[in-house]
PDB file of C-alpha atoms in Angstrom:
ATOM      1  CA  UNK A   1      90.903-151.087 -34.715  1.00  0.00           C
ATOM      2  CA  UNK A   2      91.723-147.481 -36.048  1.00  0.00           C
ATOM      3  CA  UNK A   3      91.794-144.558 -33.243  1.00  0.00           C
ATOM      4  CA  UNK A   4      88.194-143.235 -34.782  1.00  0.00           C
ATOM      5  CA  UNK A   5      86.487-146.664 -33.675  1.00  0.00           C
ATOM      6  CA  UNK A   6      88.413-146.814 -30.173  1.00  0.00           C
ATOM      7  CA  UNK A   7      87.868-143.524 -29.533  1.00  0.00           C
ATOM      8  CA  UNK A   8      84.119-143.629 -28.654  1.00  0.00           C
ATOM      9  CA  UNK A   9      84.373-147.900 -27.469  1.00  0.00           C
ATOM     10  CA  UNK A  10      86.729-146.030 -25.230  1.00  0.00           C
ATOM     11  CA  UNK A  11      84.742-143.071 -23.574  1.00  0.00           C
ATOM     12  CA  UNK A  12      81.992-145.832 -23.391  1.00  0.00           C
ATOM     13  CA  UNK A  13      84.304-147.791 -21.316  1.00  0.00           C
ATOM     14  CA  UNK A  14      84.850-144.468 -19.517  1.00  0.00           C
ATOM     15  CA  UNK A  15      80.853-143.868 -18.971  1.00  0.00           C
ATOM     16  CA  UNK A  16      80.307-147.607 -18.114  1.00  0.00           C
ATOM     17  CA  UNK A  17      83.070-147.374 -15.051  1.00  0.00           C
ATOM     18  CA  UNK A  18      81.612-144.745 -13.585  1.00  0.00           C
ATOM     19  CA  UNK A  19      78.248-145.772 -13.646  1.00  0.00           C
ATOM     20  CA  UNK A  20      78.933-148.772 -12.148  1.00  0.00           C
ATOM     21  CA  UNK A  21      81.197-147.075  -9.383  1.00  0.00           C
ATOM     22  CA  UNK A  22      78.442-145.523  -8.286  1.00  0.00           C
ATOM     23  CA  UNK A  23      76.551-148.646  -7.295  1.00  0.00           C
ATOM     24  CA  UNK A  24      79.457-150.220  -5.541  1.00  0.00           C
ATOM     25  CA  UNK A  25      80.706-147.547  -3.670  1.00  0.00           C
ATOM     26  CA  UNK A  26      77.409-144.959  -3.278  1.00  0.00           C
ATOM     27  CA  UNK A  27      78.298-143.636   0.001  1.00  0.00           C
ATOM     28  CA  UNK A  28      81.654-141.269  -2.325  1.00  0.00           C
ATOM     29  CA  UNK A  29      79.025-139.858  -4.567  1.00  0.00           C
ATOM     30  CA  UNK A  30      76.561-139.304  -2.232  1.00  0.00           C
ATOM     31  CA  UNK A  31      78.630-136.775  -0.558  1.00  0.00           C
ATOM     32  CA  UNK A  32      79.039-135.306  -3.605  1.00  0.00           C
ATOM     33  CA  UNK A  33      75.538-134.230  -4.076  1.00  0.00           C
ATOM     34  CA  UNK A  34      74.753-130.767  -3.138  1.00  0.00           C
ATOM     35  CA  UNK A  35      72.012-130.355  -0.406  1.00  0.00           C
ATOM     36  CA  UNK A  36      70.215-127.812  -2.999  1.00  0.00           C
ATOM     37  CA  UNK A  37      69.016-130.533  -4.673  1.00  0.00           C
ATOM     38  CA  UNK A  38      65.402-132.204  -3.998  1.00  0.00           C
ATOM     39  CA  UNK A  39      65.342-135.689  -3.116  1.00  0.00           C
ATOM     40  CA  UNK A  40      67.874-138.262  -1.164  1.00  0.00           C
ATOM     41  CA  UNK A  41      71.685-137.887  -1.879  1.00  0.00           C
ATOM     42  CA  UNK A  42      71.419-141.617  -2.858  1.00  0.00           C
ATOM     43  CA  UNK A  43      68.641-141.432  -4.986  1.00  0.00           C
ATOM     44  CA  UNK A  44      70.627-138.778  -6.944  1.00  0.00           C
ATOM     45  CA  UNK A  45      73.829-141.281  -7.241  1.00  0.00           C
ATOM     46  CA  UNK A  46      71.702-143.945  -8.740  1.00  0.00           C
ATOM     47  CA  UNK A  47      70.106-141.952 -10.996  1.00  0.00           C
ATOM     48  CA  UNK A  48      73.501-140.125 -12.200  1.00  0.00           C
ATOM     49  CA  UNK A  49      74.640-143.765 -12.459  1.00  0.00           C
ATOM     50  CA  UNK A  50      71.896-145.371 -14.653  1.00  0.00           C
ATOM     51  CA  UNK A  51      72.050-142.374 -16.775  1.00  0.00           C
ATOM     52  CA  UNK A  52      76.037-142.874 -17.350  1.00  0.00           C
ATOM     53  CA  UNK A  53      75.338-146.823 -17.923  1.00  0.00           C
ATOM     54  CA  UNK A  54      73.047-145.771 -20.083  1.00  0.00           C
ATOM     55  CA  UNK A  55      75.375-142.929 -22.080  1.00  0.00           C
ATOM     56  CA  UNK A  56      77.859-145.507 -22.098  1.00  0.00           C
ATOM     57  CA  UNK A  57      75.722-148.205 -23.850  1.00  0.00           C
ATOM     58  CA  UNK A  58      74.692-145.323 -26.650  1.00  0.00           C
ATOM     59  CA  UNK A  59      78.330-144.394 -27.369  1.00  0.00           C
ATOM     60  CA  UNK A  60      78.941-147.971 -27.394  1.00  0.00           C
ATOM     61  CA  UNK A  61      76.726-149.033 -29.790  1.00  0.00           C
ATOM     62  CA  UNK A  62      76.640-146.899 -33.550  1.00  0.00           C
ATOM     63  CA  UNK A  63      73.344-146.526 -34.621  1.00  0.00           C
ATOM     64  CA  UNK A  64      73.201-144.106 -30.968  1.00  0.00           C
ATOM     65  CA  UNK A  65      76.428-142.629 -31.053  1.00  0.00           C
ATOM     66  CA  UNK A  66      75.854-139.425 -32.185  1.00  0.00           C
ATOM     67  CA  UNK A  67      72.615-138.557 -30.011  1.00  0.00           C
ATOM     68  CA  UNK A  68      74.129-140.586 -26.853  1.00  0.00           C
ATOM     69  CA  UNK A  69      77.794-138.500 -27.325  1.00  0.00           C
ATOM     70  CA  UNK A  70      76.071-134.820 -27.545  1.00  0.00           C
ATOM     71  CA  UNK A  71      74.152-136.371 -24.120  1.00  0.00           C
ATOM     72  CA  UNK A  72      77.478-137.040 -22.747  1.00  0.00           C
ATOM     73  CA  UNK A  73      78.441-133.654 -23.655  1.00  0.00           C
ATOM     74  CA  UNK A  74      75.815-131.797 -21.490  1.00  0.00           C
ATOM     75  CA  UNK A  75      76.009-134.619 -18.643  1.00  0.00           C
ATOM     76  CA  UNK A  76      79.621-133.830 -18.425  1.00  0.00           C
ATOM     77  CA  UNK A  77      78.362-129.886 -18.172  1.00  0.00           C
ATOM     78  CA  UNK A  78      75.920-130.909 -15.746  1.00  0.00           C
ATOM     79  CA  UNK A  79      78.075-132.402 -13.158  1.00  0.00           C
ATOM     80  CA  UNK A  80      80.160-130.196 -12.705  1.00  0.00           C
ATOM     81  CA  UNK A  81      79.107-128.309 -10.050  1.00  0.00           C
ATOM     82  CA  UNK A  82      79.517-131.740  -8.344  1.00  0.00           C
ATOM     83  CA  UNK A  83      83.221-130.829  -8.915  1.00  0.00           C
ATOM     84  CA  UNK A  84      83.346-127.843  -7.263  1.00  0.00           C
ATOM     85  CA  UNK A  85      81.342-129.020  -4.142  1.00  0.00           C
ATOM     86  CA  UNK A  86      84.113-131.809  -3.785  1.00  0.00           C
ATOM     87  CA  UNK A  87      86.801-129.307  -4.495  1.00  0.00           C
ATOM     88  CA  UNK A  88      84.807-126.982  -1.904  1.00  0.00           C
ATOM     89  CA  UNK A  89      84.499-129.743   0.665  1.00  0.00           C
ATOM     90  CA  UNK A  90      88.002-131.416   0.536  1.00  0.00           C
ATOM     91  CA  UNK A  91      89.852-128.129   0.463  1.00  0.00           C
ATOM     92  CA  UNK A  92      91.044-129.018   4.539  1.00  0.00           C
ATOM     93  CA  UNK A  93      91.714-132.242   3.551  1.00  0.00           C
ATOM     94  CA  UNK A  94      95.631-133.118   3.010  1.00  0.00           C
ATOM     95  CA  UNK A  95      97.750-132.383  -0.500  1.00  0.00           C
ATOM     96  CA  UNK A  96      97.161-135.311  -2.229  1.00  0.00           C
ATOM     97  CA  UNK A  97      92.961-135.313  -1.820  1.00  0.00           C
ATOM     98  CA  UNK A  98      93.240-131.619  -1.967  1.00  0.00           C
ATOM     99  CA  UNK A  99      94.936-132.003  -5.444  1.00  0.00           C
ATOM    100  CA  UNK A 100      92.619-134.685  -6.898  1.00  0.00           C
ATOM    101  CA  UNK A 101      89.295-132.589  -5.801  1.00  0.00           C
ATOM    102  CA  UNK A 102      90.757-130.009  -7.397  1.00  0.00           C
ATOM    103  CA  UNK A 103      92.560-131.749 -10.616  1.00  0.00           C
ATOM    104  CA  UNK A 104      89.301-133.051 -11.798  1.00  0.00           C
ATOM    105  CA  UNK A 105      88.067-129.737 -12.115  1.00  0.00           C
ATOM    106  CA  UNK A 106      90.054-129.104 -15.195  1.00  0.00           C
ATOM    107  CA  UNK A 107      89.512-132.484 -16.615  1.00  0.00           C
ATOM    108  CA  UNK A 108      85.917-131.782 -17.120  1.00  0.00           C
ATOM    109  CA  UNK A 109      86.893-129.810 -20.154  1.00  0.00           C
ATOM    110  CA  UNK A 110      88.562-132.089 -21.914  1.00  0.00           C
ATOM    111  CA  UNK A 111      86.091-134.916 -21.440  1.00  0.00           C
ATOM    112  CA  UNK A 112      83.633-132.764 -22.786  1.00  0.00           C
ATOM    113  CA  UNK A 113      85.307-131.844 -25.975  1.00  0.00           C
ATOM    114  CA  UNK A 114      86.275-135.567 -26.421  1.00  0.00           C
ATOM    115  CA  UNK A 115      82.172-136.332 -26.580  1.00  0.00           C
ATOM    116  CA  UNK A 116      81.428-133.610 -29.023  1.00  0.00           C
ATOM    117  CA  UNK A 117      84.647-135.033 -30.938  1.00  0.00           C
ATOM    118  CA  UNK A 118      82.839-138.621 -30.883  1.00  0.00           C
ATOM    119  CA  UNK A 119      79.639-137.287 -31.294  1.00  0.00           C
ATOM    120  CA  UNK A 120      80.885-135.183 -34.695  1.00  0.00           C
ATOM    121  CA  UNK A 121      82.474-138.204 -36.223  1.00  0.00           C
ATOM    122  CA  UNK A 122      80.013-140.474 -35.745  1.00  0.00           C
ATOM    123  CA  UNK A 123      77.509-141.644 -38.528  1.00  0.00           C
ATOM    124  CA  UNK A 124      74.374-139.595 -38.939  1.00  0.00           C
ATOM    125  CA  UNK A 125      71.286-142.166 -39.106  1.00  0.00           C
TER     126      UNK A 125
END
């Protein structure tokens, strides 16, 4: 399999984890939600977590690749402010959970180029 097919199989694989983390362990996400938000904490974790099961399963499959990897772009965008809030709220905690809250916040970047990569290479249908 050439880097250009595992490329998007792999940021599906990426999606698909962190969907389903946030059915099996709710209660981490949750506390990433910010109050400003309408609605339950959880209710915003399961929804955030069908809709990356759902990215996943577009970038996963080609015929959706395109149209699921530009809405894995903007979801990427979208969460970030989930980011900060963690970054915000662990900034008391120790080094080491200091330094993850506030190592994924530069990460974010990346992923998002990688879906605009995926969704520029794949087909157009």
């Amino acid at each position: 399999m050439s880097p250009t097919n595992r490329s998007p199989l792999l940021l599906a694989g990426l999606l698909a984890g962190a969907g389903i983390a946030h059915f099996a362990a709710p209660g981490n996400f949750d506390k990433l939600v910010p109050r400003s938000l309408p609605g339950s904490a959880r209710a915003w974790t399961r929804a955030s977590g069908v809709v990356e099961l759902a990215l996943a399963a577009g970038v996963a499959l080609p015929r959706t690749r395109k149209a699921a990897a530009q809405a894995s772009a903007l979801f990427f965008v979208g969460v970030f402010p989930a980011n900060l809030k963690m970054a915000w709220d662990w900034r008391h905690r120790p080094a080491l959970p200091r330094a993850v809250a506030l190592g994924r916040l530069p990460l974010q970047a990346p992923l998002v180029l990688w879906a605009r990569d995926v969704s520029r290479r794949a087909p157009s249908r």
